[in-house]
Amino acid sequence: MNAVPTSGKGTSPGRRRARLFVRHNSLGLFFLLTFLLALVGQAVAGHAEFNNQLVSEGMAPISLGAYLTTSDFAVDVTENWQSEYLQFFLYIFATVYLLQRGSPESKELGKAGTESDEDQMVGEHATGDSPRWAAATDWRAAVYSRSLGLVMGTIFLLSWLAQSVTGVAAYNEQQLRQLQAPVSWTDYLSSADFWSRTLQNWQSELLAVASMAILAIYLRQRGSPESKPVGASHSATGVEG
């Protein structure tokens, strides 16, 4: 009688490594996949809306491929990206110094500030598996210790710049279709269209962060690192479940 293979036997090493990779990176992979699905959905819906607008103005509709190269699609994408990265940039730097009593999104009440080298395991306090730049004692340590916020801030500025460039192009296309004069990039930066697109995204992102920091004081999600343990006190700060 042939023996029944046990779990894991008969699976190639490559497939096992692939499964392990997916399991260990499932959070990032999940959000990357849902991002792509949402982007595709936005492209399809935006294409339909754009063509409806063209038809209403007596112009011929365009293909989905052509729509993906338009400034209308680009500005819709970049205006959302810049607000998301602004949220993370502000959150990363604000939580260094600002506290929220009872929130797992805050550090403990006595740890405001950049903390000691020993707490942060930098320089002579670095361990054998610490990042190489964390063990440095020159400019590399200073840069690496702020690298997350710097990168988030840089992406925010670049995506905001991209929004302004694609936004003025989209705005001027609409102006020309309405037989009105186009505007310069500098004029567009002070226009209601630019700031309406910008602020409508900023306010929603900042509200979401404030809601998370405050609601997590009193509400729980069992097993989530974004929540305190279910039985933790409402006043427990900087504790994650």
mmCIF file of C-alpha atoms in Angstrom:
data_model
loop_
_atom_site.group_PDB
_atom_site.id
_atom_site.type_symbol
_atom_site.label_atom_id
_atom_site.label_comp_id
_atom_site.label_asym_id
_atom_site.label_seq_id
_atom_site.Cartn_x
_atom_site.Cartn_y
_atom_site.Cartn_z
ATOM 1 C CA MET A 1 0.000 0.000 0.000
ATOM 2 C CA ASN A 2 1.295 3.414 -0.922
ATOM 3 C CA ALA A 3 1.851 5.771 1.986
ATOM 4 C CA VAL A 4 -0.169 9.007 2.020
ATOM 5 C CA PRO A 5 2.223 11.975 1.680
ATOM 6 C CA THR A 6 2.414 14.145 4.775
ATOM 7 C CA SER A 7 1.888 17.886 4.621
ATOM 8 C CA GLY A 8 4.774 19.643 2.900
ATOM 9 C CA LYS A 9 6.196 16.499 1.259
ATOM 10 C CA GLY A 10 6.057 16.345 -2.501
ATOM 11 C CA THR A 11 6.209 20.113 -2.783
ATOM 12 C CA SER A 12 9.198 21.539 -4.598
ATOM 13 C CA PRO A 13 11.605 23.811 -2.653
ATOM 14 C CA GLY A 14 10.805 26.657 -5.034
ATOM 15 C CA ARG A 15 7.087 26.410 -4.339
ATOM 16 C CA ARG A 16 7.672 26.225 -0.594
ATOM 17 C CA ARG A 17 9.855 29.330 -0.767
ATOM 18 C CA ALA A 18 7.167 31.119 -2.784
ATOM 19 C CA ARG A 19 4.494 30.222 -0.227
ATOM 20 C CA LEU A 20 6.742 31.355 2.599
ATOM 21 C CA PHE A 21 7.448 34.628 0.807
ATOM 22 C CA VAL A 22 3.732 35.287 0.332
ATOM 23 C CA ARG A 23 2.968 34.438 3.978
ATOM 24 C CA HIS A 24 5.740 36.648 5.324
ATOM 25 C CA ASN A 25 4.874 39.560 3.017
ATOM 26 C CA SER A 26 1.105 39.152 2.840
ATOM 27 C CA LEU A 27 0.312 42.585 4.316
ATOM 28 C CA GLY A 28 2.312 44.531 1.737
ATOM 29 C CA LEU A 29 1.217 42.257 -1.125
ATOM 30 C CA PHE A 30 -2.442 42.633 -0.132
ATOM 31 C CA PHE A 31 -2.340 46.407 -0.202
ATOM 32 C CA LEU A 32 -0.313 46.513 -3.437
ATOM 33 C CA LEU A 33 -2.873 44.241 -5.092
ATOM 34 C CA THR A 34 -5.847 46.237 -3.841
ATOM 35 C CA PHE A 35 -4.072 49.442 -4.940
ATOM 36 C CA LEU A 36 -3.739 48.077 -8.477
ATOM 37 C CA LEU A 37 -7.371 46.956 -8.524
ATOM 38 C CA ALA A 38 -8.517 50.370 -7.322
ATOM 39 C CA LEU A 39 -6.321 52.093 -9.910
ATOM 40 C CA VAL A 40 -7.812 49.956 -12.677
ATOM 41 C CA GLY A 41 -11.314 50.714 -11.379
ATOM 42 C CA GLN A 42 -10.537 54.427 -11.301
ATOM 43 C CA ALA A 43 -9.226 54.278 -14.875
ATOM 44 C CA VAL A 44 -12.378 52.552 -16.149
ATOM 45 C CA ALA A 45 -14.778 54.845 -14.290
ATOM 46 C CA GLY A 46 -12.753 57.955 -15.133
ATOM 47 C CA HIS A 47 -12.668 56.962 -18.813
ATOM 48 C CA ALA A 48 -16.458 56.666 -18.896
ATOM 49 C CA GLU A 49 -16.918 60.011 -17.138
ATOM 50 C CA PHE A 50 -14.396 61.718 -19.420
ATOM 51 C CA ASN A 51 -16.133 60.417 -22.548
ATOM 52 C CA ASN A 52 -19.523 61.521 -21.220
ATOM 53 C CA GLN A 53 -18.092 65.012 -20.842
ATOM 54 C CA LEU A 54 -16.641 64.954 -24.364
ATOM 55 C CA VAL A 55 -19.935 63.810 -25.879
ATOM 56 C CA SER A 56 -21.849 66.494 -23.981
ATOM 57 C CA GLU A 57 -19.507 69.064 -25.541
ATOM 58 C CA GLY A 58 -20.051 67.662 -29.030
ATOM 59 C CA MET A 59 -16.665 65.923 -29.283
ATOM 60 C CA ALA A 60 -15.774 62.330 -30.146
ATOM 61 C CA PRO A 61 -15.053 59.898 -27.296
ATOM 62 C CA ILE A 62 -11.554 58.416 -26.914
ATOM 63 C CA SER A 63 -10.263 54.930 -26.143
ATOM 64 C CA LEU A 64 -9.234 53.752 -22.689
ATOM 65 C CA GLY A 65 -5.586 53.650 -23.782
ATOM 66 C CA ALA A 66 -5.770 57.253 -24.942
ATOM 67 C CA TYR A 67 -7.469 58.281 -21.703
ATOM 68 C CA LEU A 68 -4.623 56.802 -19.640
ATOM 69 C CA THR A 69 -2.226 59.279 -21.280
ATOM 70 C CA THR A 70 -4.405 62.333 -20.621
ATOM 71 C CA SER A 71 -3.678 64.956 -18.006
ATOM 72 C CA ASP A 72 -7.167 64.407 -16.562
ATOM 73 C CA PHE A 73 -6.291 60.876 -15.484
ATOM 74 C CA ALA A 74 -2.837 61.906 -14.269
ATOM 75 C CA VAL A 75 -4.089 64.759 -12.103
ATOM 76 C CA ASP A 76 -6.803 62.599 -10.541
ATOM 77 C CA VAL A 77 -4.154 60.042 -9.550
ATOM 78 C CA THR A 78 -1.482 62.424 -8.311
ATOM 79 C CA GLU A 79 -3.823 64.579 -6.240
ATOM 80 C CA ASN A 80 -4.674 61.516 -4.171
ATOM 81 C CA TRP A 81 -1.073 60.333 -3.903
ATOM 82 C CA GLN A 82 0.204 63.650 -2.582
ATOM 83 C CA SER A 83 -2.413 63.792 0.162
ATOM 84 C CA GLU A 84 -1.658 60.235 1.292
ATOM 85 C CA TYR A 85 2.063 60.891 1.546
ATOM 86 C CA LEU A 86 1.434 64.200 3.298
ATOM 87 C CA GLN A 87 -0.556 62.263 5.887
ATOM 88 C CA PHE A 88 2.288 59.825 6.522
ATOM 89 C CA PHE A 89 4.934 62.570 6.493
ATOM 90 C CA LEU A 90 3.103 64.644 9.103
ATOM 91 C CA TYR A 91 2.206 61.600 11.170
ATOM 92 C CA ILE A 92 5.791 60.304 11.276
ATOM 93 C CA PHE A 93 7.267 63.605 12.416
ATOM 94 C CA ALA A 94 4.371 64.677 14.671
ATOM 95 C CA THR A 95 4.481 61.432 16.660
ATOM 96 C CA VAL A 96 8.122 62.079 17.555
ATOM 97 C CA TYR A 97 7.120 64.959 19.832
ATOM 98 C CA LEU A 98 3.326 64.904 20.201
ATOM 99 C CA LEU A 99 1.479 62.452 22.436
ATOM 100 C CA GLN A 100 -2.092 61.184 22.788
ATOM 101 C CA ARG A 101 -2.922 59.745 26.190
ATOM 102 C CA GLY A 102 -4.458 56.285 25.901
ATOM 103 C CA SER A 103 -3.757 55.821 22.195
ATOM 104 C CA PRO A 104 -1.661 52.976 20.748
ATOM 105 C CA GLU A 105 -0.821 55.396 17.939
ATOM 106 C CA SER A 106 1.180 57.479 20.431
ATOM 107 C CA LYS A 107 4.441 56.784 22.201
ATOM 108 C CA GLU A 108 4.408 56.354 25.953
ATOM 109 C CA LEU A 109 3.822 59.652 27.752
ATOM 110 C CA GLY A 110 7.377 59.964 29.029
ATOM 111 C CA LYS A 111 9.094 59.321 25.693
ATOM 112 C CA ALA A 112 8.405 62.467 23.691
ATOM 113 C CA GLY A 113 11.337 63.489 21.519
ATOM 114 C CA THR A 114 13.985 61.641 19.549
ATOM 115 C CA GLU A 115 14.935 59.400 22.512
ATOM 116 C CA SER A 116 18.426 58.336 23.567
ATOM 117 C CA ASP A 117 20.978 56.514 21.403
ATOM 118 C CA GLU A 118 20.589 53.506 23.686
ATOM 119 C CA ASP A 119 16.816 53.405 23.201
ATOM 120 C CA GLN A 120 17.228 53.754 19.444
ATOM 121 C CA MET A 121 20.159 51.283 19.237
ATOM 122 C CA VAL A 122 22.384 53.612 17.228
ATOM 123 C CA GLY A 123 26.135 54.192 17.251
ATOM 124 C CA GLU A 124 27.863 52.174 19.945
ATOM 125 C CA HIS A 125 24.496 50.771 21.027
ATOM 126 C CA ALA A 126 23.835 49.123 17.651
ATOM 127 C CA THR A 127 23.544 45.342 17.658
ATOM 128 C CA GLY A 128 25.008 42.785 15.304
ATOM 129 C CA ASP A 129 21.912 42.722 13.106
ATOM 130 C CA SER A 130 21.291 46.495 13.142
ATOM 131 C CA PRO A 131 21.364 48.261 9.766
ATOM 132 C CA ARG A 132 24.916 49.258 8.866
ATOM 133 C CA TRP A 133 24.167 52.987 8.808
ATOM 134 C CA ALA A 134 22.616 52.770 12.291
ATOM 135 C CA ALA A 135 26.026 51.814 13.667
ATOM 136 C CA ALA A 136 27.786 54.733 11.955
ATOM 137 C CA THR A 137 28.780 57.817 13.940
ATOM 138 C CA ASP A 138 28.896 60.343 11.077
ATOM 139 C CA TRP A 139 26.304 61.912 8.761
ATOM 140 C CA ARG A 140 25.020 58.504 7.716
ATOM 141 C CA ALA A 141 23.482 57.873 11.122
ATOM 142 C CA ALA A 142 21.805 61.298 11.101
ATOM 143 C CA VAL A 143 20.326 60.698 7.644
ATOM 144 C CA TYR A 144 19.277 57.108 8.259
ATOM 145 C CA SER A 145 17.629 57.979 11.566
ATOM 146 C CA ARG A 146 15.297 60.333 9.673
ATOM 147 C CA SER A 147 15.150 58.460 6.371
ATOM 148 C CA LEU A 148 11.508 57.335 6.600
ATOM 149 C CA GLY A 149 10.152 60.838 7.120
ATOM 150 C CA LEU A 150 12.516 62.319 4.528
ATOM 151 C CA VAL A 151 11.451 59.838 1.861
ATOM 152 C CA MET A 152 7.753 60.307 2.641
ATOM 153 C CA GLY A 153 8.180 64.077 2.514
ATOM 154 C CA THR A 154 10.072 63.889 -0.777
ATOM 155 C CA ILE A 155 7.405 61.690 -2.379
ATOM 156 C CA PHE A 156 4.744 64.117 -1.158
ATOM 157 C CA LEU A 157 6.512 67.119 -2.706
ATOM 158 C CA LEU A 158 7.153 65.297 -5.996
ATOM 159 C CA SER A 159 3.575 64.058 -6.283
ATOM 160 C CA TRP A 160 2.263 67.532 -5.371
ATOM 161 C CA LEU A 161 4.485 68.991 -8.099
ATOM 162 C CA ALA A 162 3.179 66.365 -10.522
ATOM 163 C CA GLN A 163 -0.370 67.295 -9.527
ATOM 164 C CA SER A 164 0.297 70.955 -10.297
ATOM 165 C CA VAL A 165 1.850 70.175 -13.704
ATOM 166 C CA THR A 166 -0.848 67.718 -14.789
ATOM 167 C CA GLY A 167 -3.508 69.908 -13.207
ATOM 168 C CA VAL A 168 -2.627 72.990 -15.239
ATOM 169 C CA ALA A 169 -2.569 70.857 -18.396
ATOM 170 C CA ALA A 170 -6.025 69.446 -17.637
ATOM 171 C CA TYR A 171 -7.324 72.879 -16.690
ATOM 172 C CA ASN A 172 -6.029 74.431 -19.902
ATOM 173 C CA GLU A 173 -7.515 71.661 -22.028
ATOM 174 C CA GLN A 174 -10.878 72.446 -20.507
ATOM 175 C CA GLN A 175 -10.301 76.155 -21.046
ATOM 176 C CA LEU A 176 -9.552 75.592 -24.739
ATOM 177 C CA ARG A 177 -12.603 73.368 -25.201
ATOM 178 C CA GLN A 178 -14.661 76.250 -23.826
ATOM 179 C CA LEU A 179 -12.832 78.701 -26.114
ATOM 180 C CA GLN A 180 -11.176 80.459 -23.172
ATOM 181 C CA ALA A 181 -7.553 81.488 -22.751
ATOM 182 C CA PRO A 182 -5.166 79.055 -21.014
ATOM 183 C CA VAL A 183 -3.298 80.054 -17.864
ATOM 184 C CA SER A 184 0.345 79.748 -16.875
ATOM 185 C CA TRP A 185 1.598 77.231 -14.308
ATOM 186 C CA THR A 186 2.276 79.983 -11.756
ATOM 187 C CA ASP A 187 -1.218 81.406 -12.230
ATOM 188 C CA TYR A 188 -2.689 77.940 -11.816
ATOM 189 C CA LEU A 189 -0.915 77.510 -8.458
ATOM 190 C CA SER A 190 -3.030 80.335 -7.059
ATOM 191 C CA SER A 191 -6.232 79.208 -8.749
ATOM 192 C CA ALA A 192 -9.327 77.861 -7.009
ATOM 193 C CA ASP A 193 -9.118 74.639 -9.056
ATOM 194 C CA PHE A 194 -5.655 73.745 -7.712
ATOM 195 C CA TRP A 195 -6.454 74.475 -4.080
ATOM 196 C CA SER A 196 -9.879 72.856 -4.259
ATOM 197 C CA ARG A 197 -8.262 69.629 -5.527
ATOM 198 C CA THR A 198 -5.563 69.876 -2.868
ATOM 199 C CA LEU A 199 -7.568 70.773 0.222
ATOM 200 C CA GLN A 200 -10.440 68.377 -0.396
ATOM 201 C CA ASN A 201 -7.906 65.555 -0.088
ATOM 202 C CA TRP A 202 -5.923 67.021 2.800
ATOM 203 C CA GLN A 203 -8.926 67.477 5.054
ATOM 204 C CA SER A 204 -10.088 63.881 4.600
ATOM 205 C CA GLU A 205 -6.645 62.415 5.311
ATOM 206 C CA LEU A 206 -6.087 64.539 8.414
ATOM 207 C CA LEU A 207 -9.550 63.666 9.733
ATOM 208 C CA ALA A 208 -8.802 59.961 9.258
ATOM 209 C CA VAL A 209 -5.551 60.213 11.238
ATOM 210 C CA ALA A 210 -7.209 62.144 14.063
ATOM 211 C CA SER A 211 -10.045 59.610 14.165
ATOM 212 C CA MET A 212 -7.623 56.687 14.367
ATOM 213 C CA ALA A 213 -5.561 58.266 17.155
ATOM 214 C CA ILE A 214 -8.633 59.120 19.254
ATOM 215 C CA LEU A 215 -10.967 56.176 18.584
ATOM 216 C CA ALA A 216 -8.177 53.688 19.351
ATOM 217 C CA ILE A 217 -8.191 54.999 22.944
ATOM 218 C CA TYR A 218 -11.614 53.492 23.600
ATOM 219 C CA LEU A 219 -12.196 50.912 20.855
ATOM 220 C CA ARG A 220 -10.338 47.650 20.202
ATOM 221 C CA GLN A 221 -9.552 45.275 17.342
ATOM 222 C CA ARG A 222 -8.356 41.952 18.698
ATOM 223 C CA GLY A 223 -5.045 40.811 17.222
ATOM 224 C CA SER A 224 -4.265 44.070 15.404
ATOM 225 C CA PRO A 225 -1.048 45.979 16.147
ATOM 226 C CA GLU A 226 -3.036 49.156 15.492
ATOM 227 C CA SER A 227 -5.134 48.422 18.586
ATOM 228 C CA LYS A 228 -4.389 47.988 22.250
ATOM 229 C CA PRO A 229 -5.047 44.554 23.793
ATOM 230 C CA VAL A 230 -8.777 44.130 24.332
ATOM 231 C CA GLY A 231 -8.422 44.230 28.106
ATOM 232 C CA ALA A 232 -5.994 47.165 28.263
ATOM 233 C CA SER A 233 -6.998 50.262 30.197
ATOM 234 C CA HIS A 234 -8.336 53.238 28.266
ATOM 235 C CA SER A 235 -5.460 55.268 29.730
ATOM 236 C CA ALA A 236 -2.755 52.823 28.564
ATOM 237 C CA THR A 237 -0.586 54.720 26.067
ATOM 238 C CA GLY A 238 1.796 53.341 23.457
ATOM 239 C CA VAL A 239 0.646 49.760 24.053
ATOM 240 C CA GLU A 240 -0.101 47.604 21.028
ATOM 241 C CA GLY A 241 -1.992 44.315 20.894
#
